XYZ file of C-alpha atoms in Angstrom:
321
model
C 30.840 30.585 33.085
C 32.324 30.965 36.567
C 35.917 32.182 36.696
C 35.596 34.311 33.551
C 37.619 37.523 33.826
C 37.292 39.061 30.345
C 34.205 39.627 28.229
C 35.466 37.688 25.195
C 36.033 34.660 27.439
C 32.235 34.347 27.733
C 32.205 33.594 24.017
C 35.359 31.469 24.132
C 33.948 29.203 26.847
C 30.903 28.475 24.701
C 33.126 27.959 21.648
C 34.928 25.192 23.548
C 31.677 23.621 24.742
C 29.621 24.006 21.564
C 32.038 24.369 18.620
C 29.619 23.061 15.972
C 26.565 25.067 17.057
C 25.687 28.261 15.174
C 27.027 31.387 16.892
C 26.048 34.025 14.337
C 23.719 34.212 11.365
C 22.657 36.959 8.978
C 19.434 35.961 7.196
C 19.602 38.773 4.639
C 23.108 37.707 3.559
C 22.393 33.968 3.885
C 25.518 33.773 6.048
C 26.261 31.917 9.256
C 29.240 30.817 11.338
C 29.569 28.171 14.000
C 31.198 28.997 17.320
C 34.417 27.357 16.118
C 34.395 29.276 12.823
C 33.663 32.644 14.433
C 36.305 32.050 17.104
C 38.891 31.143 14.449
C 38.100 34.242 12.362
C 38.240 36.468 15.446
C 41.627 35.001 16.404
C 43.000 35.624 12.913
C 41.799 39.223 12.964
C 43.162 39.688 16.485
C 46.605 38.538 15.361
C 46.692 41.460 12.898
C 45.056 44.029 15.204
C 47.517 43.069 17.947
C 50.362 44.600 15.917
C 48.853 48.029 16.654
C 48.175 47.433 20.350
C 50.940 47.562 22.950
C 49.388 48.719 26.228
C 46.214 48.770 28.289
C 43.037 50.533 27.183
C 44.151 51.427 23.683
C 41.217 52.081 21.381
C 40.563 50.275 18.107
C 37.857 52.145 16.201
C 35.661 50.527 13.560
C 33.550 52.369 11.024
C 31.886 49.767 8.798
C 28.353 48.895 7.715
C 26.734 46.272 9.935
C 25.924 43.774 7.216
C 28.469 40.973 7.438
C 29.993 38.495 9.872
C 33.216 40.529 9.764
C 31.931 43.306 12.017
C 30.925 40.878 14.802
C 34.224 39.021 14.430
C 35.971 42.385 14.829
C 34.152 42.980 18.117
C 35.643 39.747 19.464
C 39.015 40.298 17.808
C 39.536 43.717 19.368
C 38.877 42.302 22.836
C 41.091 39.268 22.171
C 43.908 41.646 21.159
C 43.621 43.328 24.560
C 42.188 46.541 23.113
C 39.019 48.549 23.684
C 36.315 48.523 21.019
C 34.813 51.734 19.641
C 32.276 51.323 16.836
C 31.328 54.453 14.915
C 28.142 54.821 12.864
C 29.166 54.749 9.173
C 26.341 57.212 8.453
C 27.598 59.767 10.984
C 28.494 63.162 9.452
C 32.192 63.821 8.872
C 32.373 66.440 11.619
C 30.991 63.975 14.162
C 33.379 61.271 12.949
C 36.419 63.545 13.250
C 35.322 64.777 16.680
C 35.049 61.168 17.910
C 38.411 60.209 16.406
C 40.067 63.298 17.904
C 38.671 62.462 21.333
C 39.264 58.682 21.252
C 42.751 58.848 19.698
C 42.527 55.246 18.437
C 45.624 53.146 18.001
C 43.973 51.829 14.815
C 40.987 52.752 12.658
C 39.330 50.052 10.547
C 37.136 51.616 7.883
C 36.111 51.373 4.236
C 37.606 54.801 3.598
C 40.304 56.959 5.161
C 38.550 60.053 6.571
C 39.825 63.358 5.273
C 42.018 65.000 7.874
C 42.734 61.793 9.802
C 46.432 60.937 10.113
C 46.337 57.945 12.466
C 46.946 54.243 11.777
C 44.385 52.871 9.325
C 43.394 49.526 7.780
C 40.704 48.781 5.250
C 38.673 45.598 5.908
C 39.980 44.090 2.659
C 43.615 44.491 3.720
C 42.822 43.337 7.248
C 41.078 40.165 6.047
C 43.870 39.410 3.584
C 46.510 39.724 6.299
C 44.376 37.697 8.698
C 44.077 34.782 6.271
C 47.841 34.417 6.176
C 48.322 35.148 9.862
C 48.095 33.169 13.071
C 44.922 31.359 14.129
C 45.771 32.179 17.743
C 44.962 35.456 19.401
C 48.007 37.415 20.622
C 48.851 37.524 24.294
C 47.965 40.761 26.067
C 49.944 40.879 29.322
C 48.406 44.252 30.258
C 45.027 42.580 30.803
C 45.260 42.525 34.590
C 42.218 43.997 36.377
C 38.766 43.387 34.819
C 37.315 46.187 36.970
C 39.772 48.653 35.427
C 40.538 47.494 31.888
C 38.093 48.820 29.316
C 36.081 46.605 26.980
C 34.192 49.372 25.199
C 34.119 53.072 24.520
C 30.594 54.121 23.555
C 29.824 57.622 22.355
C 26.536 59.072 23.559
C 25.125 62.518 22.895
C 25.461 63.527 26.541
C 23.926 66.771 27.732
C 25.829 68.999 25.321
C 24.661 67.461 22.051
C 28.262 66.580 21.227
C 29.516 62.982 21.357
C 30.717 61.994 24.822
C 32.841 58.881 25.293
C 31.649 56.502 28.010
C 34.279 54.038 29.245
C 32.958 50.563 30.103
C 35.168 47.969 31.854
C 35.049 44.215 31.347
C 33.850 43.328 34.844
C 30.453 45.017 34.533
C 29.670 43.257 31.274
C 30.613 39.901 32.753
C 28.142 40.502 35.573
C 25.536 41.405 32.958
C 26.152 38.285 30.858
C 26.070 36.023 33.889
C 22.783 37.591 34.985
C 21.334 36.607 31.605
C 22.541 33.047 32.119
C 20.416 32.766 35.247
C 17.445 34.827 34.011
C 16.659 33.265 30.615
C 15.970 29.562 30.136
C 17.923 29.323 26.881
C 18.863 25.911 25.499
C 22.091 25.599 23.459
C 21.341 25.013 19.785
C 17.634 25.813 20.201
C 17.348 29.460 21.202
C 18.423 32.628 19.425
C 18.660 36.336 20.267
C 18.219 39.107 17.717
C 20.983 41.634 17.101
C 19.029 44.747 16.203
C 21.260 47.383 17.786
C 24.245 48.965 16.129
C 27.540 47.780 17.606
C 28.091 51.447 18.416
C 25.224 51.231 20.918
C 25.692 49.504 24.271
C 22.551 47.409 23.818
C 24.493 45.290 21.319
C 26.443 43.769 24.228
C 23.193 42.562 25.805
C 21.913 41.164 22.539
C 25.050 39.180 21.684
C 26.036 37.908 25.112
C 22.560 36.891 26.241
C 22.873 34.221 23.538
C 26.592 33.495 23.708
C 26.652 32.929 27.465
C 24.243 30.038 26.848
C 25.740 28.580 23.657
C 22.929 30.013 21.545
C 22.705 31.864 18.241
C 22.863 35.589 17.503
C 20.740 36.593 14.493
C 21.781 39.914 12.946
C 18.834 41.865 11.514
C 19.559 44.607 8.984
C 18.258 48.163 9.220
C 16.109 47.593 6.144
C 14.569 44.457 7.668
C 13.784 46.319 10.889
C 12.028 49.036 8.902
C 9.970 46.567 6.867
C 7.042 46.285 9.281
C 5.030 43.083 8.788
C 7.596 41.869 6.220
C 9.899 41.223 9.171
C 7.572 38.498 10.499
C 8.739 35.727 8.108
C 12.354 36.618 8.897
C 11.685 36.184 12.630
C 9.861 32.911 11.977
C 12.507 31.477 9.630
C 15.330 32.423 12.000
C 13.437 30.928 14.963
C 14.281 33.938 17.120
C 13.508 33.331 20.785
C 14.417 36.714 22.299
C 13.551 39.809 20.282
C 15.539 42.829 21.479
C 14.006 45.975 20.035
C 12.739 49.485 20.622
C 9.013 49.365 21.457
C 8.077 51.196 18.265
C 9.109 48.124 16.277
C 6.377 46.056 17.926
C 3.693 48.526 16.890
C 4.684 48.096 13.225
C 4.924 44.285 13.279
C 1.450 42.968 14.032
C -1.621 43.519 16.162
C -1.890 39.742 16.661
C 1.533 38.479 17.805
C 0.058 35.272 19.286
C -1.081 34.329 15.762
C 1.775 35.687 13.642
C 4.583 34.715 16.051
C 3.234 31.623 17.803
C 4.965 30.522 21.002
C 7.842 29.792 21.464
C 8.863 32.264 18.728
C 9.926 35.574 20.294
C 8.778 34.266 23.639
C 10.881 36.995 25.214
C 10.380 40.577 24.101
C 13.188 42.738 25.473
C 12.498 46.428 24.824
C 14.957 49.194 25.598
C 15.883 52.710 24.555
C 12.516 54.384 25.098
C 9.434 54.205 27.306
C 7.225 51.173 26.698
C 3.635 52.138 25.717
C 1.044 50.615 28.040
C -1.173 49.843 25.031
C 1.323 47.247 23.779
C 1.509 45.258 27.005
C -1.681 43.213 26.638
C -1.226 42.021 23.021
C 2.484 41.288 23.477
C 2.047 39.330 26.722
C -0.585 36.898 25.398
C 0.052 33.167 25.116
C 2.829 32.980 27.735
C 4.992 35.597 25.986
C 7.038 37.705 28.430
C 7.968 41.358 28.027
C 11.221 41.944 29.910
C 11.547 45.719 30.126
C 15.138 46.764 30.760
C 16.730 50.024 31.791
C 20.184 51.305 32.594
C 22.588 54.017 31.493
C 25.623 53.172 29.381
C 27.916 54.088 32.289
C 26.783 51.084 34.347
C 27.104 48.285 31.793
C 23.813 48.708 29.924
C 21.166 47.172 32.212
C 20.709 47.922 35.894
C 17.091 46.830 36.235
C 14.448 44.620 34.671
C 10.687 44.599 34.983
C 8.349 41.911 33.707
C 5.475 43.886 32.193
C 1.943 42.649 32.844
C -1.472 43.990 31.759
C -3.051 46.507 34.127
C 0.202 47.075 36.000
C 2.269 50.278 35.708
C 5.467 50.530 33.666
C 7.905 51.677 36.327
C 11.273 51.763 34.558
C 12.655 52.844 31.206
């Protein structure tokens, strides 16, 4: 992956190397796409989105449920079109939605419904997909993509210190460093390993979850909110999907099982990658049995998600997060 300048090129490189391997699957929807199929869909969507993008750092906002391959393809398509992604929680109250849209001033909003009081450019996913099917299978050129340190890949809204959404601008270059650090840290094998996508695409952890797999030609497995809330019922999903790296808040582990070495035998979930809250010391011993590794990560959104990692071991302090 040397020489990559833009975040979506991490995916594109793997699509060239491993076109027939699975890039994305959604167990609950019984859906999956190979690298070639996901790249083609993203290019088709980008060819439509590109009509609304004409200069650097323009925002394309997406407010859709995270339950289909379309939303992940849109992540790639927005970047391929030379725009900046901004995913908004579909369950967010209307006042929060309008505050975000007023602040972000997107060049295009893709949503199931046109928000009351919003007068900007808008496309429903149905219209977008219909136009994409008859459009080009090549992503548009974006001549304003010039400096990866300056051009923005993402705009993530965090609560900040005021309680109101605050937009955090994240350039391509930092994410490329992050993805390349995963390539050297994890021993993923193309076609064999898989990372879970448990975070909303409106949360910066989603970048880690997708690109840890894609940088290595591996699979991203999208887990639904209902599956993540199902406690022990999630275990067969993890087993069937053969997930190697489980990205999750620590509280999820406490609901899964008290005997992970039995219920998720190695190499299933051989990496546990918690984030978002402090890791309870009581979970370290059971979740580090049988060669399983807990890779505790920490970093603010402003510095490309992760700035530090700590391998948690029994009887040693948790020093980050």
